[in-house]
Tab-separated table of C-alpha atoms and ligand atoms in Angstrom:
chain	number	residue	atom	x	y	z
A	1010	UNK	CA	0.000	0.000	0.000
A	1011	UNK	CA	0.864	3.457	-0.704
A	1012	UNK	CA	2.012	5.876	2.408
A	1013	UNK	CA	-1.442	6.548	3.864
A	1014	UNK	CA	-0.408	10.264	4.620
A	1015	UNK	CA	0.776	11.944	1.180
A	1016	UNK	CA	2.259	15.512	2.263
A	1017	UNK	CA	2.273	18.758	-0.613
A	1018	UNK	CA	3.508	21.726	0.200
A	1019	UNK	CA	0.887	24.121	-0.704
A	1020	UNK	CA	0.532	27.542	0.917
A	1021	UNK	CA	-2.166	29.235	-0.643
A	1022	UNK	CA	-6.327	28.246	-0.557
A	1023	UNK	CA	-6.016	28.759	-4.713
A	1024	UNK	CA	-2.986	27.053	-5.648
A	1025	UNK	CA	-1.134	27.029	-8.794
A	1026	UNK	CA	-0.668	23.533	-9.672
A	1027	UNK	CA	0.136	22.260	-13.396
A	1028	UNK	CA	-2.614	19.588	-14.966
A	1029	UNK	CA	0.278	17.247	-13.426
A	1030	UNK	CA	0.557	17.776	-10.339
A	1031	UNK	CA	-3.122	17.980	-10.312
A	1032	UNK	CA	-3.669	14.635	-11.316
A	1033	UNK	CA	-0.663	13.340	-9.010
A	1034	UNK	CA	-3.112	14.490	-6.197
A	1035	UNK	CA	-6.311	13.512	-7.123
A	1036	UNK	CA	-4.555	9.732	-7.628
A	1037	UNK	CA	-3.518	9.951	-4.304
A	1038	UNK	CA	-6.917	11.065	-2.829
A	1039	UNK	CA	-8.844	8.681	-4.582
A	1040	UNK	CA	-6.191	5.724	-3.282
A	1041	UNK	CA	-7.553	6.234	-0.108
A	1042	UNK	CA	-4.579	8.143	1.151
A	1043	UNK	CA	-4.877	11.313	3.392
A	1044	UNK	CA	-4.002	14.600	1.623
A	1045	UNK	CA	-1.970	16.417	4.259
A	1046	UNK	CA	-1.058	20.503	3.697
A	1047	UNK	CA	1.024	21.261	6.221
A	1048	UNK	CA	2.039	25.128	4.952
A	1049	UNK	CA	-2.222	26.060	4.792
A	1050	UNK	CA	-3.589	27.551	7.347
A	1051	UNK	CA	-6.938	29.380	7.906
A	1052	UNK	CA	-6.531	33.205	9.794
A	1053	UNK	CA	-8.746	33.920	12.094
A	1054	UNK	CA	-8.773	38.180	11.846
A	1055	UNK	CA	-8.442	39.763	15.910
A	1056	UNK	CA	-12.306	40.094	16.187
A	1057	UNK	CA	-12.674	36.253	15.744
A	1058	UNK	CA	-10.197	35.244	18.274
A	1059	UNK	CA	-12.671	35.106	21.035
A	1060	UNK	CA	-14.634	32.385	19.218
A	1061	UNK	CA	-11.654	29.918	21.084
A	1062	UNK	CA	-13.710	28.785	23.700
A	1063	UNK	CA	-16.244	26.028	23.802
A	1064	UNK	CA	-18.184	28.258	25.683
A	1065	UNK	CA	-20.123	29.053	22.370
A	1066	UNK	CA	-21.282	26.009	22.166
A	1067	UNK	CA	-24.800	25.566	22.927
A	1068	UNK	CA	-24.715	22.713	24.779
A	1069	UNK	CA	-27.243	20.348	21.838
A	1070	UNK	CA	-24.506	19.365	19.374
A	1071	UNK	CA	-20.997	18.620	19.070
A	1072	UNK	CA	-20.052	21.396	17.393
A	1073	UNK	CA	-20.925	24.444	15.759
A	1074	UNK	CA	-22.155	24.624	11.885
A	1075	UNK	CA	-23.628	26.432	9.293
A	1076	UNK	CA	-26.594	25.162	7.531
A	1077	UNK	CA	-27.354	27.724	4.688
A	1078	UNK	CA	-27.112	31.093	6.336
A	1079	UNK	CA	-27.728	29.675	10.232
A	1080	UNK	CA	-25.052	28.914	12.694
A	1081	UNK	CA	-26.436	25.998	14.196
A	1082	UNK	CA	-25.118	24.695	17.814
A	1083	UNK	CA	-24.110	27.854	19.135
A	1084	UNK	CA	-24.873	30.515	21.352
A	1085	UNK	CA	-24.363	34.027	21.924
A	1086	UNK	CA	-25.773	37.485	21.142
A	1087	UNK	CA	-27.341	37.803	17.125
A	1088	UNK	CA	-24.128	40.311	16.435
A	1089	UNK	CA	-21.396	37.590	18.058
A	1090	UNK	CA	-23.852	35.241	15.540
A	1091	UNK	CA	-22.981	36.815	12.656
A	1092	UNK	CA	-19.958	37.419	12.655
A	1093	UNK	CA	-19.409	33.713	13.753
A	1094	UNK	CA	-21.649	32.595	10.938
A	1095	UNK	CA	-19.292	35.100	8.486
A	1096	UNK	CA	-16.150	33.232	9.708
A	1097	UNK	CA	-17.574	29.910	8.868
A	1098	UNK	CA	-18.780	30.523	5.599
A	1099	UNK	CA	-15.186	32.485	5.068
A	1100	UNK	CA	-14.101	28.915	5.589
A	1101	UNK	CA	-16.182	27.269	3.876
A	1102	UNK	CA	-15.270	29.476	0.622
A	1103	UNK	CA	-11.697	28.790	0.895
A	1104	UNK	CA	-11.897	25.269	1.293
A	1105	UNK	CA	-14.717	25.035	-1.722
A	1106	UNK	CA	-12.155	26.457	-3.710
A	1107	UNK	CA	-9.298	24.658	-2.416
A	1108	UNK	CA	-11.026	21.829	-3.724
A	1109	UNK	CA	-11.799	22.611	-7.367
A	1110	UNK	CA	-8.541	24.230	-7.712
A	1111	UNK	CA	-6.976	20.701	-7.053
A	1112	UNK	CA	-9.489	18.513	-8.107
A	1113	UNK	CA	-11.400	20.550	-11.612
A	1114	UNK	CA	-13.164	17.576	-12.526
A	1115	UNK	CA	-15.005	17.856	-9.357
A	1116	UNK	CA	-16.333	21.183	-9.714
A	1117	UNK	CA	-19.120	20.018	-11.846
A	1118	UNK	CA	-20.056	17.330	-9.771
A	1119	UNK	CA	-19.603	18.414	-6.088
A	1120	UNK	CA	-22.159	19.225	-3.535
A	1121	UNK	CA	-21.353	21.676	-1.188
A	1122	UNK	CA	-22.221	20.346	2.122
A	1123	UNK	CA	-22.031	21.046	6.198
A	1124	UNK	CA	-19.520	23.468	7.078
A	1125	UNK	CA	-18.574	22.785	11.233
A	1126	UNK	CA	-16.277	24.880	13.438
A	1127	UNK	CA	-15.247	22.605	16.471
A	1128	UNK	CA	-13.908	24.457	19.456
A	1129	UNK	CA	-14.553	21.584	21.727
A	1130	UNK	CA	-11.892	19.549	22.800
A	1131	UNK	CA	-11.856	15.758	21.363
A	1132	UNK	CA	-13.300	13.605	23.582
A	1133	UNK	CA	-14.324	16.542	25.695
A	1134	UNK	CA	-18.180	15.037	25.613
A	1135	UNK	CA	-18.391	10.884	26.240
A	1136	UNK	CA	-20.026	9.417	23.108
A	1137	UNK	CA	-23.666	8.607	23.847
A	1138	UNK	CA	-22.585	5.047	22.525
A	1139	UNK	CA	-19.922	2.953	20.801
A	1140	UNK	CA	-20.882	3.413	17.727
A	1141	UNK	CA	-20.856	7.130	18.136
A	1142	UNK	CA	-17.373	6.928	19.234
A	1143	UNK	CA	-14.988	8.379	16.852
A	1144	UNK	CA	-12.072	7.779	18.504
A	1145	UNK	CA	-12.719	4.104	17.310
A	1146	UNK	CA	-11.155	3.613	13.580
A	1147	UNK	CA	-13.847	3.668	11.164
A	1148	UNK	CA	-15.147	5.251	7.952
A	1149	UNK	CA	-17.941	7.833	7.775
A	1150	UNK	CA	-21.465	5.877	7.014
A	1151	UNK	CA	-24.847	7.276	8.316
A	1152	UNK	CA	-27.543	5.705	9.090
A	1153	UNK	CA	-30.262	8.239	7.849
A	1154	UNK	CA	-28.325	9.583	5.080
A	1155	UNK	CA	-28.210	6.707	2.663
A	1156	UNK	CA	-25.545	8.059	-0.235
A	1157	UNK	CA	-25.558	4.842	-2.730
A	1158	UNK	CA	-22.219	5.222	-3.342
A	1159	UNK	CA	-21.807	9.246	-3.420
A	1160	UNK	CA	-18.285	9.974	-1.790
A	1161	UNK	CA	-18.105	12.158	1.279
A	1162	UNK	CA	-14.852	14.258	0.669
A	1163	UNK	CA	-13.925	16.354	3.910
A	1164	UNK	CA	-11.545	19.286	4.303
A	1165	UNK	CA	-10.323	19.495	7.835
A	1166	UNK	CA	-8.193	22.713	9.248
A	1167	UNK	CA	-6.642	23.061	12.455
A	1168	UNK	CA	-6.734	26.307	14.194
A	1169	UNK	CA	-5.792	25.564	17.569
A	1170	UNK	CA	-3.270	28.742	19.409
A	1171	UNK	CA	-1.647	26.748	21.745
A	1172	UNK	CA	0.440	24.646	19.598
A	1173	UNK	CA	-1.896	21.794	19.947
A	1174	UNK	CA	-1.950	19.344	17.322
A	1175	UNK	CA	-5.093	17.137	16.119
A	1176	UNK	CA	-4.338	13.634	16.661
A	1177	UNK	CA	-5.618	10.672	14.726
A	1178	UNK	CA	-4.945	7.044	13.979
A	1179	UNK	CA	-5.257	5.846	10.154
A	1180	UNK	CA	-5.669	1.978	9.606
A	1181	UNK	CA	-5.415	-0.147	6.563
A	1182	UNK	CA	-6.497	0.374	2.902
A	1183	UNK	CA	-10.267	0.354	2.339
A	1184	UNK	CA	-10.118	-3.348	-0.025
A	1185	UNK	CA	-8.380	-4.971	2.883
A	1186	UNK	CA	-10.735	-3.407	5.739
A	1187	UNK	CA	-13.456	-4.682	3.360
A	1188	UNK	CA	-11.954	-8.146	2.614
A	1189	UNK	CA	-11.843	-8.375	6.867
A	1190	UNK	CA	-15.047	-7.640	7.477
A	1191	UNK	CA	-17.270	-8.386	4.535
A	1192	UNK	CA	-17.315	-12.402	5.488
A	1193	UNK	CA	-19.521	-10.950	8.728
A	1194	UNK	CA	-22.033	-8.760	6.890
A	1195	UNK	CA	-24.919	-10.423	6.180
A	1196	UNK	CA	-27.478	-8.834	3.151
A	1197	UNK	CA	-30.299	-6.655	4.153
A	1198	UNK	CA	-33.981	-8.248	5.269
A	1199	UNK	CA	-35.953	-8.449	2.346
A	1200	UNK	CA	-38.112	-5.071	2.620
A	1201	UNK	CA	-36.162	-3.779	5.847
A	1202	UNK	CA	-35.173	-0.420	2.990
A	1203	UNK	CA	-38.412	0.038	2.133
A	1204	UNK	CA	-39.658	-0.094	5.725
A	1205	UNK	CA	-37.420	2.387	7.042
A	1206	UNK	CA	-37.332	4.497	3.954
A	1207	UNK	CA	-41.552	4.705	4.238
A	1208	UNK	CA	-41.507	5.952	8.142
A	1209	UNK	CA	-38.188	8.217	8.119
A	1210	UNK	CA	-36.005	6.606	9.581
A	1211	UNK	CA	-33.821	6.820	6.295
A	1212	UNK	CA	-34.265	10.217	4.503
A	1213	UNK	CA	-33.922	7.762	1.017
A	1214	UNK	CA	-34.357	4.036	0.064
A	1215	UNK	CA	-30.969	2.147	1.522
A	1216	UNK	CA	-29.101	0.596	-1.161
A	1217	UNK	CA	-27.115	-2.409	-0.464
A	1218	UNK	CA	-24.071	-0.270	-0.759
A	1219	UNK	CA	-24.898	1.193	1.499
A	1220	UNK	CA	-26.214	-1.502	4.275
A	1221	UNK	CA	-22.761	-2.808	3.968
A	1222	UNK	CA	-20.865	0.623	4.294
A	1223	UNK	CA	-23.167	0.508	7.822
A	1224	UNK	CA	-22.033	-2.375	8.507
A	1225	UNK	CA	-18.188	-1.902	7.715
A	1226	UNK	CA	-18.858	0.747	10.111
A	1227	UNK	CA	-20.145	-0.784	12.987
A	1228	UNK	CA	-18.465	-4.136	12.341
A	1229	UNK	CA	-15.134	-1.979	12.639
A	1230	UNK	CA	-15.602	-0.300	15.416
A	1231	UNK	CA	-17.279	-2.934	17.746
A	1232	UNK	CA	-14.074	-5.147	17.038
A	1233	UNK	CA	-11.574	-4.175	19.755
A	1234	UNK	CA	-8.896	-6.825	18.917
A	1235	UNK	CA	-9.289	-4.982	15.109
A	1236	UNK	CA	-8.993	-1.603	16.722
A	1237	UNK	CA	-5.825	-2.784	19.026
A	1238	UNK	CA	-4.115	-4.783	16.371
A	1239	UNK	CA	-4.860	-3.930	12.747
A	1240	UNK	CA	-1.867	-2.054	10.772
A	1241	UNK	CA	-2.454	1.491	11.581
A	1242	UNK	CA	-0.655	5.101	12.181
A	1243	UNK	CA	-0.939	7.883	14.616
A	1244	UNK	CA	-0.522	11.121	12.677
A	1245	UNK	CA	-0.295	14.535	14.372
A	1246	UNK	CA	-1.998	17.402	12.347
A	1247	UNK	CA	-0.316	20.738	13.631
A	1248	UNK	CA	-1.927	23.675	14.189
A	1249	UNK	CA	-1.720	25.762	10.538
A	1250	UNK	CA	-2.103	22.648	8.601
A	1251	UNK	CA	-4.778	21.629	6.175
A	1252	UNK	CA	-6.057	17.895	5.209
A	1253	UNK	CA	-8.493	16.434	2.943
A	1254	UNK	CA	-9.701	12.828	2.646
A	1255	UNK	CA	-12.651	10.542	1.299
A	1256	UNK	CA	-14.108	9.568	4.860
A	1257	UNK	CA	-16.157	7.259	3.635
A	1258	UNK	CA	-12.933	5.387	2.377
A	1259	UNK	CA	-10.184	6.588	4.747
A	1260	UNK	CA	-10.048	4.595	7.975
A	1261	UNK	CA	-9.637	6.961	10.515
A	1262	UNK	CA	-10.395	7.551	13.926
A	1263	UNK	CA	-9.990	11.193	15.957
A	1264	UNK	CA	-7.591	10.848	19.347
A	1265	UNK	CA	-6.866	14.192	20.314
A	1266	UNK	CA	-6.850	17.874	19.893
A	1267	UNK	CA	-9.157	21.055	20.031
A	1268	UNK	CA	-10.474	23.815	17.583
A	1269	UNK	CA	-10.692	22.965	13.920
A	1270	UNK	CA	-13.031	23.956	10.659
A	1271	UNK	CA	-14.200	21.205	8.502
A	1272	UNK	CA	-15.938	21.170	5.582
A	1273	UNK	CA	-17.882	18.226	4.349
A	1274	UNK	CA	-18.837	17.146	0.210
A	1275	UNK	CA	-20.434	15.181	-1.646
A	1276	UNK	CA	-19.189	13.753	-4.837
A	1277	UNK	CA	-20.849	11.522	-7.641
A	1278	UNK	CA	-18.531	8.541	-8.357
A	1279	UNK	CA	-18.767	10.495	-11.994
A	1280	UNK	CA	-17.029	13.455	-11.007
A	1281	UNK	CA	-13.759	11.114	-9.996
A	1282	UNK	CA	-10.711	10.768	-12.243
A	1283	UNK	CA	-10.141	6.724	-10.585
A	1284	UNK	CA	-13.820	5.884	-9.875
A	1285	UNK	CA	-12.449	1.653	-9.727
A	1286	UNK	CA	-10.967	2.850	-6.086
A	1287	UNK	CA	-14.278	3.907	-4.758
A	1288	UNK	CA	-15.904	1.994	-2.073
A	1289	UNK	CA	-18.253	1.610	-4.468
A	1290	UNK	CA	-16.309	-0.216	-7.115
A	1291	UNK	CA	-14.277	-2.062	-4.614
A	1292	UNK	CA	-17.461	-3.673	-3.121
A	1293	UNK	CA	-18.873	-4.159	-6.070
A	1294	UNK	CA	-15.638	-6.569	-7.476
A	1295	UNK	CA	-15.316	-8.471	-3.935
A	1296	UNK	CA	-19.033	-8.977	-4.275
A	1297	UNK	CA	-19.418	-9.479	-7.784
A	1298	UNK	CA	-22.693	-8.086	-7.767
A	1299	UNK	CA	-23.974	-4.276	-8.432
A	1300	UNK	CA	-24.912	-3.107	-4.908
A	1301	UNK	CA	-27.145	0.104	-6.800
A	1302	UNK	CA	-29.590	0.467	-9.011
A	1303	UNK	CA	-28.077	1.787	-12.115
B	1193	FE2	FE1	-15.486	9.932	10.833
């Protein structure tokens, strides 16, 4: 397997990059490798330095995001709103085009999605239940958000000022994970996606892609020998340094650290330049079977 942690130095949010080194990146993305900028930082301007504190959070989610024009999670006065809401979506601009400057085949294809600022520290609230906890490896699969086989691309920044990196842990390469676990996963009750698609429990019909990206996910992290033993990497994300991954491919799993931006995507398997390393693909050639409808 490739290095799981591919470093570029790139300093700016709108980089110059030849069609080359473009498609040297985009390779390594859609490997399953983590794209890690360790010269790109996001400024927060003198007025915005009071946002570090998790004081702002509200107290109802994890963090703080912006849905559309509404900081969500938060609270304070409507003017300390604003202006948090104008950070985020500062953010969220850079890191859109961040993206499509690296990646312009995406920019056709790519939905725009949550933007979160996280000023709590990791760990900082117990998760309500194993498969809630992050700091388990895994890769990103929802339960109500069914994606049949739509990547989830993040952009992650860390803007901690006290030197403290983000911590993760990166395991193996998606086929493998998928080889491990896949033996386990048994297929969907006939009608169980209709069922849960008709009373809203699933905001769209589960594929079976996506009943075994579930299952991946909660296979993974219930496994503690896996978690313990499986080939894997601690990698410390400084303050001032930018990363971007496919979560839904990327095993990963968040240790440590404290006041970060992220920006989530979504991404038709059609906007990819390597679509055959897409969870998709790779599912569908151990399974040798379409898992969507086509
Ligand atoms: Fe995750």
């Amino acid at each position: 397997m490739q290095d799981a942690i591919q470093s570029f130095d790139i300093r700016d949010w709108k980089p110059n990059l030849t069609a080359a080194e473009t498609e040297k990146v985009a390779l390594n993305l859609e490997q399953g490798a983590v794209i890690h900028l360790p010269t790109l930082g996001f400024s927060m301007t003198n007025d915005e330095q009071k946002f570090y504190s998790p004081s702002w959070l509200n107290g109802q989610r994890k963090n703080i995001s912006l849905e559309g024009l509404n900081v969500r999670g938060a609270t304070g006065s409507i003017n300390d709103l604003t202006q948090m809401a104008s950070m985020i979506t500062r953010y969220a601009h850079q890191a859109t085009q961040l993206i499509i400057t690296l990646f312009p085949n995406y920019a056709l294809y790519l939905n725009t999605a949550r933007t979160s600022y996280r000023p709590n520290m990791v760990g900082a609230v117990a998760a309500r239940s194993w498969k809630k906890d992050d700091s388990r490896l895994h890769v990103d699969a929802f339960p109500s958000r069914p994606n049949h086989g739509e990547r989830i691309l993040r952009v992650f920044t860390n803007v901690n000022p006290e030197n403290v990196s983000r911590v993760w842990r990166v395991g193996e390469a998606f086929e493998q994970a998928a080889q491990h676990f896949l033996p386990n996963i048994k297929p969907p009750v006939p009608f169980s996606a209709s069922l849960l698609s008709a009373i809203g429990i699933t905001k769209r019909k589960r594929s079976e892609y996506d009943h075994i990206m579930l299952h991946l996910h909660d296979h993974m992290k219930a496994d503690l020998d896996y978690q313990k033993n499986t080939q894997q990497q601690a990698v410390n994300f400084a303050p001032g340094s930018t990363w971007i991954c496919f979560s839904d491919q990327v095993l990963h799993a968040a240790m440590s650290g404290q006041y970060m931006f992220e920006q989530t995507f979504h991404l038709p398997i059609a906007g990819q330049y390597h679509s055959e390393f897409s969870p998709l693909h790779v599912l569908e050639k151990l399974q040798k079977r379409q898992l969507v409808k086509r």
